[in-house]
Tab-separated table of C-alpha atoms and ligand atoms in Angstrom:
chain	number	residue	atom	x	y	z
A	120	UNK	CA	59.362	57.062	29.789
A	121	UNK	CA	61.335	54.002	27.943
A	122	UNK	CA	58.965	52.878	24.670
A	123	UNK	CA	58.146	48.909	25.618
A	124	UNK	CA	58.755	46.415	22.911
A	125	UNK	CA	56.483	43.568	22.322
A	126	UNK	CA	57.107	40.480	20.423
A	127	UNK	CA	53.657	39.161	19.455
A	128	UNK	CA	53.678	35.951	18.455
A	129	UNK	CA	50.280	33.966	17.089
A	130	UNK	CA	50.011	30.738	16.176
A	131	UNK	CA	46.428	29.253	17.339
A	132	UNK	CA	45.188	28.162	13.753
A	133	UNK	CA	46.521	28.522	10.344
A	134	UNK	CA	48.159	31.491	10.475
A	135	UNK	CA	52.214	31.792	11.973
A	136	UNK	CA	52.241	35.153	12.341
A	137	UNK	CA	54.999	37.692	14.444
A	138	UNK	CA	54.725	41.332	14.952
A	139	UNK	CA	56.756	44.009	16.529
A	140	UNK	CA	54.440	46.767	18.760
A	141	UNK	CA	55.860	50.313	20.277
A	142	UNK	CA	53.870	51.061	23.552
A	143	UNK	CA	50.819	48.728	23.122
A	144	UNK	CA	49.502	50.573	19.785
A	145	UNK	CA	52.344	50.947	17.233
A	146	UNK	CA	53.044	48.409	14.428
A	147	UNK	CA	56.399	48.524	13.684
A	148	UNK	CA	55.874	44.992	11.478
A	149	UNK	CA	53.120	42.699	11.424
A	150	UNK	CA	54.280	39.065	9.326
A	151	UNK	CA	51.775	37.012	8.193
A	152	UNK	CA	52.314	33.799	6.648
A	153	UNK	CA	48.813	32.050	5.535
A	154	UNK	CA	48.844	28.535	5.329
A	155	UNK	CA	44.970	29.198	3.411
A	156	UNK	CA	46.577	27.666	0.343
A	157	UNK	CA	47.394	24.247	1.647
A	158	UNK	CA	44.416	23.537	3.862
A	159	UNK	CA	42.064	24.690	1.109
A	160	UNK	CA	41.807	21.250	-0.609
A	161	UNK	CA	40.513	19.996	2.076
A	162	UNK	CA	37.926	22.575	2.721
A	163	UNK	CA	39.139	23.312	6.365
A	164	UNK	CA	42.171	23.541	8.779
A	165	UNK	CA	43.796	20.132	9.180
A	166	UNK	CA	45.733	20.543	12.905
A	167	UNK	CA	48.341	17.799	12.360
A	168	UNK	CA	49.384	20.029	9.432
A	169	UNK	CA	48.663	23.424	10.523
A	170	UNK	CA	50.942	22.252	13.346
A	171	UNK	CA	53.813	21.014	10.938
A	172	UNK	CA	53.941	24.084	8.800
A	173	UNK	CA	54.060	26.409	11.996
A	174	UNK	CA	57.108	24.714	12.995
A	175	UNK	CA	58.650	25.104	9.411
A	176	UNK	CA	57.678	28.893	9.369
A	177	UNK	CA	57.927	30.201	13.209
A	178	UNK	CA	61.585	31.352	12.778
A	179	UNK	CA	61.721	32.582	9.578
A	180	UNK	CA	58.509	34.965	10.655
A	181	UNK	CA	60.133	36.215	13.720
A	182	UNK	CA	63.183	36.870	11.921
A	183	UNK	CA	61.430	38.892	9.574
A	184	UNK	CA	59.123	41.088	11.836
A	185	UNK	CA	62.288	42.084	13.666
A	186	UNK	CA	63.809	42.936	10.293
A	187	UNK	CA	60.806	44.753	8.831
A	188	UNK	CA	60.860	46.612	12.410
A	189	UNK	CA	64.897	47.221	11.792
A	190	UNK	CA	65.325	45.810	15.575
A	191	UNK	CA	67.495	42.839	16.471
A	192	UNK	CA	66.500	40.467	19.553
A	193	UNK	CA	68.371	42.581	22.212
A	194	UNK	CA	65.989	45.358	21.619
A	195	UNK	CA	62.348	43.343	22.632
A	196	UNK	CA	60.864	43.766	26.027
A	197	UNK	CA	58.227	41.213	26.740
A	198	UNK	CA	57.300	38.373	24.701
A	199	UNK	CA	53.599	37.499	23.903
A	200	UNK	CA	52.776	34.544	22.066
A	201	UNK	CA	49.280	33.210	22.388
A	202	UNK	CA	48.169	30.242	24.349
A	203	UNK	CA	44.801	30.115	23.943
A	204	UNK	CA	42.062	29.453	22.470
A	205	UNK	CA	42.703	27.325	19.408
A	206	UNK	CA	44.409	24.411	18.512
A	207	UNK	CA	46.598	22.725	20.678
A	208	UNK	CA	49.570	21.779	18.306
A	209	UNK	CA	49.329	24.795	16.453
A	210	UNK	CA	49.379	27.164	19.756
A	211	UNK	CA	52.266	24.868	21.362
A	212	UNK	CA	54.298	25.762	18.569
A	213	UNK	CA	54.569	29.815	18.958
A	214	UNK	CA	53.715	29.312	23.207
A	215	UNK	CA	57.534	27.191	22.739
A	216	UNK	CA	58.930	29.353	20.321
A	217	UNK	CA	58.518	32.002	23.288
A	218	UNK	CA	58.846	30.524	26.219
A	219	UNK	CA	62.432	29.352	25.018
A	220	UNK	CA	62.964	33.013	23.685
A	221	UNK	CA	62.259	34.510	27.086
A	222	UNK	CA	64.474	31.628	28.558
A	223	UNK	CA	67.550	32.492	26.299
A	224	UNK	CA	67.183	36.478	26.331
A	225	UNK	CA	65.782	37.145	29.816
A	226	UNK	CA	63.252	38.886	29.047
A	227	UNK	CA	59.577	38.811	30.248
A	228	UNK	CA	57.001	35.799	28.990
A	229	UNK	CA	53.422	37.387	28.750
A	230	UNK	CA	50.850	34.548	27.700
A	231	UNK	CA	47.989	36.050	25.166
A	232	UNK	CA	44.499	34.780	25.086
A	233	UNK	CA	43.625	34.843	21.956
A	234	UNK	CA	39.984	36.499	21.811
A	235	UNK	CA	41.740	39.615	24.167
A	236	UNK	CA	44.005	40.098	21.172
A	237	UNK	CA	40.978	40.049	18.670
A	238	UNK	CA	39.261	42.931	21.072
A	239	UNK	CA	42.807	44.871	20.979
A	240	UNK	CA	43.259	44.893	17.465
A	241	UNK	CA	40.613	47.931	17.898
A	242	UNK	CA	43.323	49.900	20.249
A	243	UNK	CA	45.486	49.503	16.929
A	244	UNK	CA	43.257	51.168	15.055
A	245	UNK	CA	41.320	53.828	17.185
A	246	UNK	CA	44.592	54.878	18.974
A	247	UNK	CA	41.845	57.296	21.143
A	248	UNK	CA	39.748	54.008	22.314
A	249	UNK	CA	39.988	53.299	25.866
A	250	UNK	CA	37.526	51.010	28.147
A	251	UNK	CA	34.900	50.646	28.952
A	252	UNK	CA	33.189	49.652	26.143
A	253	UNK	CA	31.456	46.488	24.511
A	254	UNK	CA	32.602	44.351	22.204
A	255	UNK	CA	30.759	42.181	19.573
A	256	UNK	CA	33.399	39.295	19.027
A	257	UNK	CA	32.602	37.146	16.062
A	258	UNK	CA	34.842	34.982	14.396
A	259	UNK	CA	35.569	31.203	13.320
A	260	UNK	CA	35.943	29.758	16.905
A	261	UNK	CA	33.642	32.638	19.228
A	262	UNK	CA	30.812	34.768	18.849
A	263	UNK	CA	30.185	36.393	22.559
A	264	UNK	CA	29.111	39.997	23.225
A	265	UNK	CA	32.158	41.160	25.851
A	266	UNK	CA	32.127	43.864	28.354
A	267	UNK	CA	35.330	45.583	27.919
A	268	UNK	CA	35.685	47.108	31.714
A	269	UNK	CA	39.205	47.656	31.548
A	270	UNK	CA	42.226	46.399	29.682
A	271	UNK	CA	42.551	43.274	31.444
A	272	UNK	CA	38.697	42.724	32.661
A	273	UNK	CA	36.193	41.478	30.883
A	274	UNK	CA	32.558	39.822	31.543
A	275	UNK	CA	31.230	37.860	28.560
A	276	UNK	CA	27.286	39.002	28.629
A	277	UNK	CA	26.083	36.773	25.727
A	278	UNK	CA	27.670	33.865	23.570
A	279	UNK	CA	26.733	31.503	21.019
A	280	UNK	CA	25.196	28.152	22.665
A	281	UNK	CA	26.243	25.838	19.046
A	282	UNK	CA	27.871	27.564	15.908
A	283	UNK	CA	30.558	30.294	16.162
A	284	UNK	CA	29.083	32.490	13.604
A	285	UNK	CA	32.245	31.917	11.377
A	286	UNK	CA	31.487	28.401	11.235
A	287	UNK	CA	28.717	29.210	9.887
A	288	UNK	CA	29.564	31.247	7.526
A	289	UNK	CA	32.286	28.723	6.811
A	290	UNK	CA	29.163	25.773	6.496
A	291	UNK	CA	27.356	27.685	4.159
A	292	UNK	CA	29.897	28.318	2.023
A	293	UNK	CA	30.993	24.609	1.678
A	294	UNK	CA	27.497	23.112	0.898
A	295	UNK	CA	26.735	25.997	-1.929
A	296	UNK	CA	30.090	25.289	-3.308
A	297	UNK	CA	31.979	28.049	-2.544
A	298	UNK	CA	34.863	26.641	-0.722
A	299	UNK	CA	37.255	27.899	2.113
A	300	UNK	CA	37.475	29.988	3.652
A	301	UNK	CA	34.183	30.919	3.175
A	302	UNK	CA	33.544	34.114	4.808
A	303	UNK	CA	35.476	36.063	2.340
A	304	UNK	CA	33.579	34.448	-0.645
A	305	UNK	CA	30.206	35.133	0.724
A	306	UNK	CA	30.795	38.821	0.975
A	307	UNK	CA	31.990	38.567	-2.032
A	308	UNK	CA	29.275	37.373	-3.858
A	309	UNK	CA	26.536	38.673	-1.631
A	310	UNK	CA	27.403	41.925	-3.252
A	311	UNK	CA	25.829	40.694	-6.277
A	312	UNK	CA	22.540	39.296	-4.808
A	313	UNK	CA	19.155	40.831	-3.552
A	314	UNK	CA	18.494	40.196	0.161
A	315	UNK	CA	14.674	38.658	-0.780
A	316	UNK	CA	14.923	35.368	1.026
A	317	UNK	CA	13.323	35.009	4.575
A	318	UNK	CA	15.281	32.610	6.757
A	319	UNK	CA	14.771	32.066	10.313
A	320	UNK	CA	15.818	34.233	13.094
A	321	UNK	CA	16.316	32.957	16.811
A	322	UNK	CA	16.543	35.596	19.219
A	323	UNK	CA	16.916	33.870	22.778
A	324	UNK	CA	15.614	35.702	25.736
A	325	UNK	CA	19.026	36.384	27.535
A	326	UNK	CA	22.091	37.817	25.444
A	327	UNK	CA	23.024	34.291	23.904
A	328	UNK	CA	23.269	33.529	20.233
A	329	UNK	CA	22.096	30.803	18.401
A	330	UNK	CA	23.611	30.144	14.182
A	331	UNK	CA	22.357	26.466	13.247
A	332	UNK	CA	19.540	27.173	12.900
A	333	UNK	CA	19.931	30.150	9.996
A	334	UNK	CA	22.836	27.849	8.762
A	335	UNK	CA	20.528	24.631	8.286
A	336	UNK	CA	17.708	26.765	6.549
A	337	UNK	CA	20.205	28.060	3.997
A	338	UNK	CA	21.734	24.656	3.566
A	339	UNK	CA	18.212	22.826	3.382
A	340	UNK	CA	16.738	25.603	1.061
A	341	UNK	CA	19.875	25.523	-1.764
A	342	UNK	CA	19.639	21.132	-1.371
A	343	UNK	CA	15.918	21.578	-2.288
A	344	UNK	CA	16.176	24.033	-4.763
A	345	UNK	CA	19.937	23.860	-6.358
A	346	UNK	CA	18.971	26.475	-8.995
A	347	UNK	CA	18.450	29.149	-6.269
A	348	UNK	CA	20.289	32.463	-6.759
A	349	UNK	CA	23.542	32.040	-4.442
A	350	UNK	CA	23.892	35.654	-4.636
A	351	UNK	CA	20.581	36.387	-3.047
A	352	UNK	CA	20.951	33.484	-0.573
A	353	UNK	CA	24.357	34.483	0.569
A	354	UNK	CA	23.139	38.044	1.325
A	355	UNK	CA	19.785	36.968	2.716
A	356	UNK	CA	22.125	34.683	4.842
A	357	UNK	CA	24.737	37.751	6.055
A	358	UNK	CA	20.963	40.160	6.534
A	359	UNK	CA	19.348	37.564	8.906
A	360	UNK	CA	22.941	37.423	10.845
A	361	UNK	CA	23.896	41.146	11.009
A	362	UNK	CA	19.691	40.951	12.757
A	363	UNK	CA	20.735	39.147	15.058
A	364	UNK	CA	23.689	40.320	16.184
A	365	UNK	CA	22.589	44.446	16.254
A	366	UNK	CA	19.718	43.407	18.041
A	367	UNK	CA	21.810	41.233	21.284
A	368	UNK	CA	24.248	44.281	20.758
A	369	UNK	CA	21.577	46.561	21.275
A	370	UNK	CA	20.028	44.672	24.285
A	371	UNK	CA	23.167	44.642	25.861
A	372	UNK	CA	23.901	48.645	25.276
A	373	UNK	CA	20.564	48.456	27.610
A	374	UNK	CA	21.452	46.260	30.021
A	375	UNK	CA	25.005	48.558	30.563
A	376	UNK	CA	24.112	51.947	29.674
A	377	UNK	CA	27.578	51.984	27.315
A	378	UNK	CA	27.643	53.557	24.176
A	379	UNK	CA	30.737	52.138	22.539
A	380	UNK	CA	30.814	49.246	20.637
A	381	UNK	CA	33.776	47.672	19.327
A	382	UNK	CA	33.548	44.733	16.809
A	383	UNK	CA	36.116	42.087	16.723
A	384	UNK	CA	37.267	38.557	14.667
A	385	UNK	CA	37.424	37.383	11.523
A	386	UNK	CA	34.001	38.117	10.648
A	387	UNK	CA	33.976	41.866	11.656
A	388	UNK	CA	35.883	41.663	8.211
A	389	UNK	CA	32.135	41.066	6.942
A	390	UNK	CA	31.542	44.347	4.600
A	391	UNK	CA	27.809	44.312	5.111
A	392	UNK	CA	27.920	43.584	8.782
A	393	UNK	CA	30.496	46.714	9.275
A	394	UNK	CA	27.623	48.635	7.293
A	395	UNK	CA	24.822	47.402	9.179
A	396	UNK	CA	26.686	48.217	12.718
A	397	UNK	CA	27.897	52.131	11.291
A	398	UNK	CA	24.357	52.784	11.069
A	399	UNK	CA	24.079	52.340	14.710
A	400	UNK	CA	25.759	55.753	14.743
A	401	UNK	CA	22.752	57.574	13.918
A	402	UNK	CA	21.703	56.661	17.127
A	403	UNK	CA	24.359	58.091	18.765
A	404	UNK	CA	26.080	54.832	19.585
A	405	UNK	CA	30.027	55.036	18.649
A	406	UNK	CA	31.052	52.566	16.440
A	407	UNK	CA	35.127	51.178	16.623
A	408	UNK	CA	36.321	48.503	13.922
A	409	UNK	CA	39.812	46.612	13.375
A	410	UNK	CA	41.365	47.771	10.229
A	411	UNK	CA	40.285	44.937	7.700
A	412	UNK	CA	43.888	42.960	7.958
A	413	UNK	CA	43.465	43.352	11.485
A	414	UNK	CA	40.465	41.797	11.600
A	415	UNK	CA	41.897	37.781	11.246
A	416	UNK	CA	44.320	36.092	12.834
A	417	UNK	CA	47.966	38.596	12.943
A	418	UNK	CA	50.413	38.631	16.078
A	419	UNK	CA	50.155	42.507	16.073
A	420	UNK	CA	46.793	42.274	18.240
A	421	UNK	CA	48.302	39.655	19.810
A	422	UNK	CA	51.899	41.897	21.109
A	423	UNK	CA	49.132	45.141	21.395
A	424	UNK	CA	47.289	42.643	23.988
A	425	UNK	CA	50.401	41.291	25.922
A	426	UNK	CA	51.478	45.260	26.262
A	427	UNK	CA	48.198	45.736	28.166
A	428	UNK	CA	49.095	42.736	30.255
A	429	UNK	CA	52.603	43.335	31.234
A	430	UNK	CA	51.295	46.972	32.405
A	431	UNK	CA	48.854	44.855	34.878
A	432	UNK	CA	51.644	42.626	35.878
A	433	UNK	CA	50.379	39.612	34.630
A	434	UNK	CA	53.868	38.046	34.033
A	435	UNK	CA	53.692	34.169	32.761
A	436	UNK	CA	56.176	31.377	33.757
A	437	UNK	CA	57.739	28.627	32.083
A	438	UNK	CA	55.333	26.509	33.120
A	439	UNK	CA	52.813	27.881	30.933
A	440	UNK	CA	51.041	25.570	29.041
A	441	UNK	CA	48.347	25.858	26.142
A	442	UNK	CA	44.940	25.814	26.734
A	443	UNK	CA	42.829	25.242	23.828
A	444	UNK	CA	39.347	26.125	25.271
A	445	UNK	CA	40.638	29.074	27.111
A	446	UNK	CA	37.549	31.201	27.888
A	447	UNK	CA	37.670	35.261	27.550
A	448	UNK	CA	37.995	36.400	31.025
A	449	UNK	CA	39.956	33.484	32.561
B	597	KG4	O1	39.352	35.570	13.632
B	597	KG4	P1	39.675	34.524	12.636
B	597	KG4	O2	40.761	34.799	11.631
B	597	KG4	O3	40.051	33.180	13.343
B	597	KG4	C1	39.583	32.823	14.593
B	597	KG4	O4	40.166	33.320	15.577
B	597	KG4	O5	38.572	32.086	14.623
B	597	KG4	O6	38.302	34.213	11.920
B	597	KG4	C2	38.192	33.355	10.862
B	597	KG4	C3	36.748	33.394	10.391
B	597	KG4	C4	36.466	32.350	9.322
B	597	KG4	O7	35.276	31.664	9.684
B	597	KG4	C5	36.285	33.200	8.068
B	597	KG4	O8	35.400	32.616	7.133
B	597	KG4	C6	35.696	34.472	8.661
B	597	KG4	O9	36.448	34.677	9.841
B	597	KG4	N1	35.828	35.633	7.772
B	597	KG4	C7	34.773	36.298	7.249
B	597	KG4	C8	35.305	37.297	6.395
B	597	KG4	N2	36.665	37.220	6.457
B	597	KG4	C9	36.973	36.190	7.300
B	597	KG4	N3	33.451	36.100	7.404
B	597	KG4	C10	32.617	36.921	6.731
B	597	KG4	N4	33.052	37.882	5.888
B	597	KG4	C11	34.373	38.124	5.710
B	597	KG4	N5	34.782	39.087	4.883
């Protein structure tokens, strides 16, 4: 059979990013370019200028993943950029990058939604994963537990009803002076601390999540006390987290009788969450995580997704327009 050729092309937040996939799974390049740097000083993602700097960087990463991938424009299949979630200048940028690529080479337009390309930056990885399984998505924008039925269908069993657990992790990080993105710098410094503080954990009755609560208890505990030990709160803060999420993730491995779990997002980058969930394989529970640099934002979960959807047919138009609240499933 003929290999297919994705272009995946990501540009939802503050990362332009372009990547070049063989058959759904194979990275032949994955280009990255952060705009972390520039949005740091203002201690979070600014869209007017996430949306300018795409614009400045979208060819120059394209041109490069085809180099990197030693294929020239001729040689790509379909072409996946996302359209949603995410922001809506950022996402217009890469969703008309490709449109007018598929326009100009003939070639097939395959819209991405974002959180599917989180889940299928697993298939990357674990090139033996197949659905169904469940996946525990958590990152800046979502936290939802997903049933993964098949490639292309998906029932969200659980989500967050206020913070994404990102932003939380994101919040924290701000108020104890840590700065963006905070994720990364909580892990980091968690590794130092004692997990010895008791926070708050809300477990709701159904397969929902709720974050503000932990995240105002961390924030109100380090304003009252400023000479608390950041190390200990940070891990006391990630403990009370991974909680919650193991325990929805093990209600819902109830509710389904499915045994596979595959995390997902930014935060499934989270070294003492990815501990806490491998110890879910003592109880016989299989356990699938994205690479770490797979784990944020990269257009080579977005092509791996767009494979999956050209197989199903699910050819987009020029018509396609972004959708910045686009749900998983829809
Ligand atoms: O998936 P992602 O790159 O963007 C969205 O699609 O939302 O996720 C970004 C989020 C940010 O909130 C960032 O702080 C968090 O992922 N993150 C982490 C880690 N690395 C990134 N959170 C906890 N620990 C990490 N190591």
């Amino acid at each position: 059979m003929k290999d297919i050729i994705t272009l995946g092309i990501e540009s939802s937040c503050d990362e332009t990013s372009a990547a070049i996939i063989k058959n759904g799974r194979e990275v032949l390049s994955n280009i990255i370019d952060t705009q972390i740097k520039i949005h740091e000083k203002y201690g979070g993602v600014v869209p007017e200028i996430a949306s300018r700097n795409h614009i400045e960087a979208i060819t120059r990463v394209v041109e490069n993943a085809l180099k990197e991938a030693g294929l020239n424009f001729k040689d790509i299949d379909v072409i996946a950029p996302t359209y949603g979630p995410g922001l809506v200048g950022a996402l217009l940028v890469g969703l008309s990058y490709g449109k007018a690529l598929s326009y100009a080479l003939k070639k097939s337009l395959v819209g991405v939604n974002h959180i599917e390309g989180h889940i299928a930056a697993n298939y990357i990885t674990h090139k033996d994963l197949e659905p169904p399984f469940l996946c525990m998505m958590t990152s800046g924008g979502n936290t939802q537990i997903g049933y993964v039925k098949d490639y292309c269908n998906f029932e969200v069993l659980g989500k967050t009803r206020d913070d994404a657990i990102g932003e939380a992790f994101d919040k924290v990080a701000r108020v104890i002076g840590l700065g963006y993105p905070g994720g990364p710098k909580i892990d980091k410094l968690a590794q130092e601390g004692k997990p010895n503080i008791e926070l708050p954990k809300i477990h709701l009755d159904n397969l929902d999540f709720s974050f503000s609560g932990i995240k105002t208890a961390v924030i109100n505990l380090h304003h009252k006390n400023p000479d608390i030990n950041k190390a200990d709160l940070c891990i006391s803060f990630e403990k009370t987290v991974s909680e919650v999420l193991l325990q929805n993730v093990l209600k819902a491995i109830e509710q389904t009788g499915v045994k596979k779990v595959a995390l997902a997002g930014g935060v499934s980058a989270n070294s003492y969450i990815r501990k806490e969930f491998l110890k879910l394989e003592d109880q016989g529970i299989k356990i699938y995580m994205p690479d770490l640099k797979l784990c944020t934002d990269n257009a080579a979960m977005i092509g791996a997704a767009g494979y999956y959807r050209f197989k199903n047919g699910d050819i987009s138009d020029l018509t396609l327009n972004a959708v910045p609240n686009l749900k998983l499933g829809e």
